[in-house]
Coordinates of C-alpha atoms and ligand atoms in Angstrom, one line a residue:
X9 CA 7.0 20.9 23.7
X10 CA 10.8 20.2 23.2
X11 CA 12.9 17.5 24.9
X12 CA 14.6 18.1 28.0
X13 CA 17.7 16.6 26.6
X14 CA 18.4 17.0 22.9
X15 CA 19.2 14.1 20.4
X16 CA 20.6 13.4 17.5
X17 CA 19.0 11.6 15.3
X18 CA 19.3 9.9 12.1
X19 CA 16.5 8.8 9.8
X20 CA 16.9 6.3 7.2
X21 CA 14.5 6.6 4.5
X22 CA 12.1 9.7 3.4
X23 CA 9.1 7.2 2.8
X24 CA 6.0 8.1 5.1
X25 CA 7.1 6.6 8.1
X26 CA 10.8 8.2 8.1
X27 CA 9.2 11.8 7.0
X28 CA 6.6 11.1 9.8
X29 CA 9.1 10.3 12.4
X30 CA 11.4 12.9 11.4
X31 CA 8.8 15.4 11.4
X32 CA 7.8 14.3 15.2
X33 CA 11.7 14.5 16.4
X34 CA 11.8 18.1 14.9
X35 CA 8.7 19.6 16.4
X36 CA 10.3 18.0 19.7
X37 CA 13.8 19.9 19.5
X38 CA 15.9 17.3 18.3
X39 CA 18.5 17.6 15.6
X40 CA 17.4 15.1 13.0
X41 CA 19.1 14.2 9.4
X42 CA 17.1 12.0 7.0
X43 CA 19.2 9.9 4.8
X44 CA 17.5 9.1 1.8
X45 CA 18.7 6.6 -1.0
X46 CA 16.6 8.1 -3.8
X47 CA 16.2 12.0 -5.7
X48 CA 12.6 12.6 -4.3
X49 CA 10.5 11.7 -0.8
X50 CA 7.9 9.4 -0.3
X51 CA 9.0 6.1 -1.7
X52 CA 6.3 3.6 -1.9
X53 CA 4.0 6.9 -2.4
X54 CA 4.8 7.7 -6.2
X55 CA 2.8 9.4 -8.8
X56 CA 3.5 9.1 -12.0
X57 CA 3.5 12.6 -13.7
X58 CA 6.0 12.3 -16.9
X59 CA 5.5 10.2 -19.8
X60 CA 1.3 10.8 -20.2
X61 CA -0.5 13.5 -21.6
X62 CA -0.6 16.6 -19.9
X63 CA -3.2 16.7 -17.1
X64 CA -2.8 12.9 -16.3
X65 CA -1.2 11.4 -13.4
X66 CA -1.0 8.1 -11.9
X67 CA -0.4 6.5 -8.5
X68 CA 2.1 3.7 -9.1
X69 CA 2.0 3.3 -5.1
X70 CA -0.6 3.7 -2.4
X71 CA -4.5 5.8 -3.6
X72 CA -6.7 5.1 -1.0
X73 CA -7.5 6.3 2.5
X74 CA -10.4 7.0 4.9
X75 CA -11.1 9.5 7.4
X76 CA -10.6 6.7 10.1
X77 CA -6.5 7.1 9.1
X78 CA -5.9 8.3 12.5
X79 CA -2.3 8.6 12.5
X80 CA -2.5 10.4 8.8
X81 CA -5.5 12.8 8.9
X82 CA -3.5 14.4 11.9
X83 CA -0.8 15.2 9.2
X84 CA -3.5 16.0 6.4
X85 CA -5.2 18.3 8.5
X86 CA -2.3 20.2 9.8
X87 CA -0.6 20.4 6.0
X88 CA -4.2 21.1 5.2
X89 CA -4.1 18.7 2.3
X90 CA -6.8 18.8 0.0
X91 CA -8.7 15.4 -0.3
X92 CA -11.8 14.0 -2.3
X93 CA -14.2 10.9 -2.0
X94 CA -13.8 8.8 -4.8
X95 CA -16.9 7.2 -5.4
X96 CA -19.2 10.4 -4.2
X97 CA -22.6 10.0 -5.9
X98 CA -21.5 13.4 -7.3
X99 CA -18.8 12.2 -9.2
X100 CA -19.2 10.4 -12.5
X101 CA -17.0 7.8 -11.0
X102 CA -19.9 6.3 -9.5
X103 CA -22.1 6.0 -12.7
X104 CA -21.8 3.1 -15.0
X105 CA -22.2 -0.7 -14.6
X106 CA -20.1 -2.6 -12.8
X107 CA -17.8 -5.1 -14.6
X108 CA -16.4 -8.1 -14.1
X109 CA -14.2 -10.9 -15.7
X110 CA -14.2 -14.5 -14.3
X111 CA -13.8 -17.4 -15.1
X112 CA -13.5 -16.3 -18.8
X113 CA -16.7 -14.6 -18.8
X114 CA -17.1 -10.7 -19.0
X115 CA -20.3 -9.8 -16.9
X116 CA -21.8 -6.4 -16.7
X117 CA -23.7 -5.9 -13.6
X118 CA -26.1 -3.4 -12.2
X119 CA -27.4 -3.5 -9.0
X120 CA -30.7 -4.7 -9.6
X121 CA -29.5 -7.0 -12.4
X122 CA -29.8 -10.8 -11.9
X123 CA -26.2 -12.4 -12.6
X124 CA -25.0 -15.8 -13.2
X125 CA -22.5 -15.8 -11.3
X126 CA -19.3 -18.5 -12.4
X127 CA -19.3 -19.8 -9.2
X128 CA -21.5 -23.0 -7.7
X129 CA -22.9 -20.4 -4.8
X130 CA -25.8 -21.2 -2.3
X131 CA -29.2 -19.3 -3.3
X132 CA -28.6 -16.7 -0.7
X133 CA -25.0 -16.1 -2.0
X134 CA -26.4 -15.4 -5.2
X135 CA -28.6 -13.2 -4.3
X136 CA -26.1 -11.2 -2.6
X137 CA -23.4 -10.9 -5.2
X138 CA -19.9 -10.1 -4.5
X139 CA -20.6 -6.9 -2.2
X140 CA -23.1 -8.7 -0.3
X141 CA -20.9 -11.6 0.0
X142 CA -18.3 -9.8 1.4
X143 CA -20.2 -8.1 3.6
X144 CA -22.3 -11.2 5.1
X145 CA -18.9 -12.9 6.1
X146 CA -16.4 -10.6 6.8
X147 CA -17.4 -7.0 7.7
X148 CA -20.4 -8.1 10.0
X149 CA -17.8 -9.8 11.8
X150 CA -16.7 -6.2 13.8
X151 CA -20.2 -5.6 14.7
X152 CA -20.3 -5.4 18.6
X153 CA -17.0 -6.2 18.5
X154 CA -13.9 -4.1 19.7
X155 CA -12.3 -2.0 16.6
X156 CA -8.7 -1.8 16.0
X157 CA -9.1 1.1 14.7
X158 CA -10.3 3.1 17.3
X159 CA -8.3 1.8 19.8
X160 CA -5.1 1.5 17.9
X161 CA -4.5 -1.7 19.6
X162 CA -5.0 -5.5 18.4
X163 CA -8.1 -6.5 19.9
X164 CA -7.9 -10.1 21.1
X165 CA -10.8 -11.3 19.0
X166 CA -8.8 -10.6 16.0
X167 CA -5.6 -11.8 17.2
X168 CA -7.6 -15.4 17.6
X169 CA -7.6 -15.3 14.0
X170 CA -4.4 -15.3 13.0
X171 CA -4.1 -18.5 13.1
X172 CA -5.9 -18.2 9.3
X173 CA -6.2 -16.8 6.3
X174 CA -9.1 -14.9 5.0
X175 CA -10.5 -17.2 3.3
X176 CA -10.5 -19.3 6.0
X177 CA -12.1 -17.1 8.0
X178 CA -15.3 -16.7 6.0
X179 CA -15.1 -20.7 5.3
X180 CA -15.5 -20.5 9.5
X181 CA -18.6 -17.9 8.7
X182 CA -20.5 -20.2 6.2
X183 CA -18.9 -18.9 3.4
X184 CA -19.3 -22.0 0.2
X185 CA -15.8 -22.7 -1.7
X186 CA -18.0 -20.4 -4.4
X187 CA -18.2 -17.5 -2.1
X188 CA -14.5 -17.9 -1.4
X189 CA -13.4 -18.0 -4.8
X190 CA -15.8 -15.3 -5.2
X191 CA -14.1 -13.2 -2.6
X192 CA -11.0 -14.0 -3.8
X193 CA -11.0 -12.9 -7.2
X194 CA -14.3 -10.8 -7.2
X195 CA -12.8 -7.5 -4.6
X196 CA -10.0 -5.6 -4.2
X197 CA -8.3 -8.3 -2.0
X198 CA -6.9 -10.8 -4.5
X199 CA -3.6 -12.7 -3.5
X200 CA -3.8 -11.5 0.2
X201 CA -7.3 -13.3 1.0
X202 CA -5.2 -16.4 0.7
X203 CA -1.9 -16.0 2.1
X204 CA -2.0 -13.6 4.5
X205 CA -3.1 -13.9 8.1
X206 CA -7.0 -12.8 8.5
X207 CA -5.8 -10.7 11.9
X208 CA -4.2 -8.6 9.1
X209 CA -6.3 -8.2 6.3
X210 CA -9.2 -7.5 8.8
X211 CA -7.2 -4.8 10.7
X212 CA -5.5 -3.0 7.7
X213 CA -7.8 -3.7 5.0
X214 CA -11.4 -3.9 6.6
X215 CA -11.2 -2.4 9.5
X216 CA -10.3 1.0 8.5
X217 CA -13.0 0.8 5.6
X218 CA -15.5 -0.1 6.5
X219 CA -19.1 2.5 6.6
X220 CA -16.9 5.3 5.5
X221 CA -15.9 6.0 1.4
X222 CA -12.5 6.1 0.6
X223 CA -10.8 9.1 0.1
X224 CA -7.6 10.4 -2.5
X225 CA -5.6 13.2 -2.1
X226 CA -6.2 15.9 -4.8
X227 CA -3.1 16.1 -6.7
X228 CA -2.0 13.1 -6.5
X229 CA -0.8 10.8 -3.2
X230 CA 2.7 12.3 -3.4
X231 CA 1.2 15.9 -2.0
X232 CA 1.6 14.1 1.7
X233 CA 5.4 13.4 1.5
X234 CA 6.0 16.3 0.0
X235 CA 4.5 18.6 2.2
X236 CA 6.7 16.8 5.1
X237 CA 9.7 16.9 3.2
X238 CA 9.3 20.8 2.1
X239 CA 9.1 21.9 5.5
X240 CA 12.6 18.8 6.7
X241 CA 13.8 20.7 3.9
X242 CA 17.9 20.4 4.2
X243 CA 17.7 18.0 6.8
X244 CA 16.8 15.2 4.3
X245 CA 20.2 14.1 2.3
X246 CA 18.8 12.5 -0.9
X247 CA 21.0 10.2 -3.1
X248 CA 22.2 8.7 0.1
X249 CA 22.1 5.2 0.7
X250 CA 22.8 3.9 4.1
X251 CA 25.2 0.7 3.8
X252 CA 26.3 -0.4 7.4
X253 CA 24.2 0.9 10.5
X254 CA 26.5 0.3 13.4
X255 CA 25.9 1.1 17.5
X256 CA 28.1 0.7 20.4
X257 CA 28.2 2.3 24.3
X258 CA 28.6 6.2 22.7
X259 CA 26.7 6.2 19.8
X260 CA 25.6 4.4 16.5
X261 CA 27.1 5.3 13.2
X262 CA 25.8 5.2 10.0
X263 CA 28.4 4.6 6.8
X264 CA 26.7 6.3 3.6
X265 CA 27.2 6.2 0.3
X266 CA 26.7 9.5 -1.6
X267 CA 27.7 11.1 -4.8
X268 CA 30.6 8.5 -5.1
X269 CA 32.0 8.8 -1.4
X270 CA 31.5 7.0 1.4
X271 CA 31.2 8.9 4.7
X272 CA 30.0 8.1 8.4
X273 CA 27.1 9.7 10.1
X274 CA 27.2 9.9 14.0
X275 CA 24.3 10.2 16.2
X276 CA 22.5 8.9 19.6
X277 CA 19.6 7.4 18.2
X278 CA 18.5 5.8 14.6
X279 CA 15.1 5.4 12.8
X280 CA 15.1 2.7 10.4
X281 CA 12.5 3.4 8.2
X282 CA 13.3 1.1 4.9
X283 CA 11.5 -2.3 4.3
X284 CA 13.1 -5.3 5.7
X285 CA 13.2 -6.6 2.3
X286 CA 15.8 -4.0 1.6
X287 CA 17.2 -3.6 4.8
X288 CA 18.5 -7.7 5.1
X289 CA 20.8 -6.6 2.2
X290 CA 22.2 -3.7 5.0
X291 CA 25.3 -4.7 6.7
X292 CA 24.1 -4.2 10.9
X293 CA 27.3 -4.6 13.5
X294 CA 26.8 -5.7 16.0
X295 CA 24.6 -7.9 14.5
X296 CA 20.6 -7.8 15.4
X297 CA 18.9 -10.2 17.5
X298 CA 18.1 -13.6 16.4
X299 CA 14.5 -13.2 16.9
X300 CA 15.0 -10.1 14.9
X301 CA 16.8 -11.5 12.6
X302 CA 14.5 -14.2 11.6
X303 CA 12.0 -11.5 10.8
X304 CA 13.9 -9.6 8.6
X305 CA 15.4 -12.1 6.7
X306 CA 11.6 -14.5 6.6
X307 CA 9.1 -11.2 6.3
X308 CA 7.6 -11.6 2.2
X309 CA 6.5 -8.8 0.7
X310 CA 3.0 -9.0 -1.8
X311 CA 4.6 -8.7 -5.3
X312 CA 2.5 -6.4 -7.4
X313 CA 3.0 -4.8 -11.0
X314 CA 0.6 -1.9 -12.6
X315 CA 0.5 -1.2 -15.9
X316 CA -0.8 2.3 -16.8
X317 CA -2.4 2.5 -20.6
X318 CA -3.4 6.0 -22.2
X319 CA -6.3 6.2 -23.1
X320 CA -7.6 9.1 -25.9
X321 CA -11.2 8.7 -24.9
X322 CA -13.0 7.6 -21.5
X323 CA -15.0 5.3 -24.5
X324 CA -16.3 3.2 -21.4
X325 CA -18.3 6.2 -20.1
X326 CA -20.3 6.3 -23.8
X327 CA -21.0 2.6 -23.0
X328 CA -22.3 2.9 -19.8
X329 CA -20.1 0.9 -17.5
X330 CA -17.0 1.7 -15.2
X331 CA -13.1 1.8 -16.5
X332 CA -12.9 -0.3 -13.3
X333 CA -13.0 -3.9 -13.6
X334 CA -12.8 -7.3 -10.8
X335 CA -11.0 -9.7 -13.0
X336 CA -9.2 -13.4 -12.3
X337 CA -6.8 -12.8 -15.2
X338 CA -3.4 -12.5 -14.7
X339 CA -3.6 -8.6 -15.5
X340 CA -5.5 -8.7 -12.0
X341 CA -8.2 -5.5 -11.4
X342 CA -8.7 -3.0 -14.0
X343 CA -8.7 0.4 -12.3
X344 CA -9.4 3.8 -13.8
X345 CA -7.0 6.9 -13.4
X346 CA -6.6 9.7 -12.3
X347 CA -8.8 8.4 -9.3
X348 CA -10.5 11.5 -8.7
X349 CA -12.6 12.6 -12.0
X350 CA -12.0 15.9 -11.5
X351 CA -9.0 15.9 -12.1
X352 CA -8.3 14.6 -15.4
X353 CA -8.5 16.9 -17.6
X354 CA -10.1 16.6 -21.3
X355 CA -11.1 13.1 -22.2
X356 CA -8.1 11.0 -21.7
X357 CA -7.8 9.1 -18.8
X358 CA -5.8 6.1 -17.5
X359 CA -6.6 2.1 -17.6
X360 CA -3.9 0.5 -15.2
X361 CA -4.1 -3.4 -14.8
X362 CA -2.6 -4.5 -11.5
X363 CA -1.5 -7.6 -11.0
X364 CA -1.1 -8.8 -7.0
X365 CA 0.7 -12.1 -6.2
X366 CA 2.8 -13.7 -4.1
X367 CA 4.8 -16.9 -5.0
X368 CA 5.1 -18.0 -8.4
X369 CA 4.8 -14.4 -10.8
X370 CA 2.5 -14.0 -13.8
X371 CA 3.7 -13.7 -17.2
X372 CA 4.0 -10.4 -17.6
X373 CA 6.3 -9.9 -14.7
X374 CA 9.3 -11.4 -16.6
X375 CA 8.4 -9.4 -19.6
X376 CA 10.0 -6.4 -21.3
X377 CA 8.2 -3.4 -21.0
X378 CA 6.9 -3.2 -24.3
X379 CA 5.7 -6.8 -24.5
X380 CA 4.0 -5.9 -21.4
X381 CA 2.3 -3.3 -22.7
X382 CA 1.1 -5.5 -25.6
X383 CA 0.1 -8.5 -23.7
X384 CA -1.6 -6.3 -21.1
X385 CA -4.0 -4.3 -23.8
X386 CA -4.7 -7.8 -25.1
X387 CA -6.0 -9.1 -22.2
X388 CA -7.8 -5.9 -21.4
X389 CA -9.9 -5.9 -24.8
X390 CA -11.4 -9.0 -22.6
X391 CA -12.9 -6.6 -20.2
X392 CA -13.0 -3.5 -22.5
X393 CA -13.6 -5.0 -26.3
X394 CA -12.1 -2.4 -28.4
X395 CA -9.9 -1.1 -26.0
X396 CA -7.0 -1.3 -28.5
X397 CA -8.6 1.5 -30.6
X398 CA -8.2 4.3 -27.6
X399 CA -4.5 3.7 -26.8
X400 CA -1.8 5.7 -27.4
X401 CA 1.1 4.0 -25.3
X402 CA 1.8 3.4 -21.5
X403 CA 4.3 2.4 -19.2
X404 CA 4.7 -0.2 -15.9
X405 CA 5.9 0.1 -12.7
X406 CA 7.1 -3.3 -10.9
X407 CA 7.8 -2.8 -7.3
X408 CA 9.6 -6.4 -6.7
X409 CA 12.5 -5.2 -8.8
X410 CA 12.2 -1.5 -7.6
X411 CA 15.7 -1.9 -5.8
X412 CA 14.3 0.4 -2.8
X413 CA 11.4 -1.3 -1.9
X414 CA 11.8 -5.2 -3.4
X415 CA 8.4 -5.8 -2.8
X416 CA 5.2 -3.7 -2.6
X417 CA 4.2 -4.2 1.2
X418 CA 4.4 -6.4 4.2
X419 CA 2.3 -10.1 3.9
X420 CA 2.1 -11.6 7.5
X421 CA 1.4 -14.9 7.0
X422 CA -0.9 -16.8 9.7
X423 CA 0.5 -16.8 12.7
X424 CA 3.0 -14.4 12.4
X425 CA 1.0 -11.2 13.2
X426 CA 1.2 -13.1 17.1
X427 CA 4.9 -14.3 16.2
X428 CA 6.8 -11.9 14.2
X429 CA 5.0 -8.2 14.1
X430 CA 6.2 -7.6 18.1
X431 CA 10.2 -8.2 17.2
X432 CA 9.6 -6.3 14.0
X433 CA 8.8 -3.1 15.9
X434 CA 10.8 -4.3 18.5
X435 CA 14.0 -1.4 19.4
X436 CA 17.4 -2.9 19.7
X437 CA 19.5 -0.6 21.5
X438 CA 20.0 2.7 19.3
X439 CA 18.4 1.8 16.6
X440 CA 14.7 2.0 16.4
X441 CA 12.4 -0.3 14.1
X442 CA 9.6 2.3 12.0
X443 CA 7.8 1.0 8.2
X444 CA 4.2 -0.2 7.5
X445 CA 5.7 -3.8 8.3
X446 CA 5.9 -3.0 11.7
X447 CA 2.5 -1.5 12.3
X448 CA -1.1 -3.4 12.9
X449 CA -1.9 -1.2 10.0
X450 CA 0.6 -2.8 7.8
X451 CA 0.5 -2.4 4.1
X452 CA -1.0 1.2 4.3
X453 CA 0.1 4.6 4.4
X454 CA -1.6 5.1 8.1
X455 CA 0.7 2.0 9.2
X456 CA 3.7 3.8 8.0
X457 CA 2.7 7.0 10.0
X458 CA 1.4 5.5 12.7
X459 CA 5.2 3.5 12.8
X460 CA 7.1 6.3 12.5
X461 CA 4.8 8.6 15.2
X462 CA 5.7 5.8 17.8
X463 CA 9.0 5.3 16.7
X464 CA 9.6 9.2 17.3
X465 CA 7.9 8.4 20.5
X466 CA 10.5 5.5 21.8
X467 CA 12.9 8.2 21.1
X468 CA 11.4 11.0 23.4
X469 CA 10.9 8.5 26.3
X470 CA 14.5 7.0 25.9
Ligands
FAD501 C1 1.2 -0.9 -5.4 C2 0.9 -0.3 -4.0 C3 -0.3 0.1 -3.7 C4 -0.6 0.6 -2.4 N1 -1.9 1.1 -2.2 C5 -2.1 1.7 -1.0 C6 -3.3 2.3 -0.8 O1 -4.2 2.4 -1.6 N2 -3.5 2.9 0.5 C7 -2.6 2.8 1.5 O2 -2.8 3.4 2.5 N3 -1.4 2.2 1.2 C8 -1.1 1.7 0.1 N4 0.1 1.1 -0.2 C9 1.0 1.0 0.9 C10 1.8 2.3 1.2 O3 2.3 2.8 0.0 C11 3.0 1.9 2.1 O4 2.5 1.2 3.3 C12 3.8 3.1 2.6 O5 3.9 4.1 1.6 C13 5.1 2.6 3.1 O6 5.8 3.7 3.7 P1 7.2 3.4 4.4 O7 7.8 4.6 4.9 O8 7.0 2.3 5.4 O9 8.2 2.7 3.3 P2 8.7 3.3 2.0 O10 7.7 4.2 1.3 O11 9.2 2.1 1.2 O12 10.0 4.2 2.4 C14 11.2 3.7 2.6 C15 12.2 4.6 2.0 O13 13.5 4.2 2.3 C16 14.4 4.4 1.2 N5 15.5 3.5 1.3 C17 15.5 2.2 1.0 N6 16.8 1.7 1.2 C18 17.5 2.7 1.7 C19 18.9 2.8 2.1 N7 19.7 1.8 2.1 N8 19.3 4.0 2.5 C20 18.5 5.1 2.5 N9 17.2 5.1 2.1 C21 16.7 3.9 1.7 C22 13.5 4.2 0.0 O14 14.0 4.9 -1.1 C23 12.2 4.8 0.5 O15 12.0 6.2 0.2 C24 0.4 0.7 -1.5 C25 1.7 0.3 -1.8 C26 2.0 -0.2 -3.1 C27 3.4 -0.6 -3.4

């Protein structure tokens, strides 16, 4: 239904949340521009096609989802996006051992196998392995309890915990310093079971999870952004890099710098869709807040670096195990690519190594790309011996030093989601706050729609 009263508005940033916003506005009958600093939509969504063999693709940015994406599936389903499960009994995906290497051990586990575990675990925790670990003392904490997910709202019960980190949260459970070192380096969590604030992981990370599969998008994770930026079509103005976002009584103006000019955008109302790890670099007059302030200047961003290697042959699938791997070597997890099987075409596929941190960065972060490469493949013949037979080159992608996103996503520290993530949403005056840091569901794709929905939302009602 369109607005009584018409607006102008102007976007900043084609990344999910400013497409998502944008896309809103429109189908409400305002007159929206998107401002976009890079050639192409999507931003933290990026999937490598150039540079690999043809038929192979890799997401450098965000893979997964579930059906309880609210916020997104209502944009899948109306681009009718095509969408698989990745580990459907059906797909190979799901055959092989499971690997793992800790604590300089490579172990190859199946589910019936006994393991000795590297870790000084109770005989219960043993027993249970990493999955059953995890499961014991942190996803049987939402049963009976209310679900962030379904509500879209914070539940109180997990507010009470942001007060810690993850792993202090299943320390509070029973977990042994084992299980937590187990949890920590044995899932998909790594560097944010320590540092962030359990109120987040459990609402972005669990929550939305758990007892459903995940799903990627066939095609790759860019089909989304691109779908919403075909239809914003001329609306979005790409190599154009917003520099100073002003707002007075009459309006707020925009100064942007395009092909080699500088020129001023006028409008009533303004999305700000970039990270704040970008945007404290952004001249704002007059200036935000305080309280806002302190956010966007003190919000840290997880660093994370992925390193795709070619393979010729899926030689792993001969031996019987998964291309995935849960390691605690700086390379981080081992993940296969394309993610959906069916997809890769012949017998190449795609080991990536990605490396999560947050404080001090690995080795390989301050490397050239080609010692990268090298150092990566020989920490990867730890997990796949031999690997260095099956390569035939590769190629990294280091968000902290992309210039447009300085970071890979949001990392609430304990106590912060209470403290910080209200003023990061928070409007001030024109200018309205959208971004996966400013969701509940920060650090996925559903926080950035979800942002940008209610951003578009703020707009309506103003
Ligand atoms: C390595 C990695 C793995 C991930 N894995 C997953 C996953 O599996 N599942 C999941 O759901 N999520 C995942 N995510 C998170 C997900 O990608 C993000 O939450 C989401 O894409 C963020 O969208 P956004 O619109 O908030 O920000 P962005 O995508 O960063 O969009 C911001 C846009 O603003 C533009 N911009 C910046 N500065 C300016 C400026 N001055 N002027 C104009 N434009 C500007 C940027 O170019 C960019 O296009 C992952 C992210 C990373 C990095």
């Amino acid at each position: 239904m369109a607005s009584s009263t018409r607006k102008r508005v102007v976007v900043l940033g084609a990344g999910l949340a400013g497409l998502a916003a944008a896309w809103e506005l429109v189908q409400s009958g305002h007159e929206v521009v998107v401002l976009e600093a890079q050639t192409r939509p999507g931003g933290r969504v990026l999937t490598l096609r150039e540079g690999f063999a043809p038929g192979l693709t890799a997401e450098a940015g965000a893979m997964f989802f579930t059906d309880r994406f609210r916020h997104l599936m209502r944009l899948v389903q109306h681009f009718e996006i095509p969408y698989e499960s990745i580990f459907a009994p059906s797909l190979p995906y799901a055959r092989g051992d499971a690997l793992f290497h800790l604590q300089g051990r490579r172990l190859r586990v199946t589910a019936d196998s006994d393991v000795d575990w590297p870790y000084n675990l109770t005989a219960e925790e043993r027993e249970l392995g990493p999955f059953g670990i995890v499961n014991k003392y942190l996803l049987s904490a939402f049963a009976g309890m209310d679900d962030p997910v379904a509500s879209g709202a914070l539940p109180d019960w997990l507010l009470e915990h942001d007060d810690k980190t993850l792993l202090e949260f299943a320390a509070e459970r029973g977990a042994s310093p084992g299980a937590q070192e187990m949890i920590r380096h044995g899932g998909r969590f790594g560097a944010r079971s320590d540092t962030a604030s359990a109120a987040s992981t459990l609402t972005a990370d669990f929550a939305p999870t758990r007892d459903t599969a995940p799903l990627a998008f066939v095609g790759g994770s860019d089909v989304l952004p691109r779908a919403l930026a075909a239809e914003l079509d001329q609306r979005i103005h790409y190599g154009a890099e917003a520099v100073r976002i002003e707002q007075d009584q009459e309006s707020a103006q925009i100064v942007v710098r395009s092909g080699g000019r500088q020129d001023r955008v006028i409008a009533d109302q303004v999305v700000c869709a970039i990270p704040f790890s970008v945007l404290r670099h952004i001249e704002v007059a007059p200036a935000l807040s305080p309280a806002k302030q302190t956010v966007v200047n003190g919000l840290e961003y997880l660093s994370v670096t992925r390193s795709f290697l070619q393979m010729r042959q899926r030689f792993w699938e001969d031996e019987g195990v998964m291309g995935n791997a849960q390691t605690d070597l700086a390379i981080g997890e081992v993940q296969q690519q394309p993610l959906i099987r069916s997809q890769a075409q012949g017998d190449r596929a795609i080991l990536e190594a990605h490396a999560r941190w947050a404080g001090e960065p690995p080795a390989l972060e301050g490397m050239a790309e080609e010692e990268r490469l090298r150092y990566v493949l020989e920490e990867m013949d730890k997990v796949h011996p031999g690997v260095g037979r099956h390569y035939e080159g590769g190629q990294s992608k280091s968000w902290q030093t992309d210039r447009w996103a300085r970071g890979a996503y949001s990392l609430y520290r304990p106590g912060q989601i209470s403290n910080w993530l209200p003023e990061a949403s928070r409007q001030e005056g024109r200018i309205h706050f959208a971004g996966e840091h400013t969701s509940i569901f920060n650090s996925t794709m559903e926080g950035a729609v979800e942002s940008g929905v209610r951003a578009a939302r703020e707009i309506e009602e103003s």
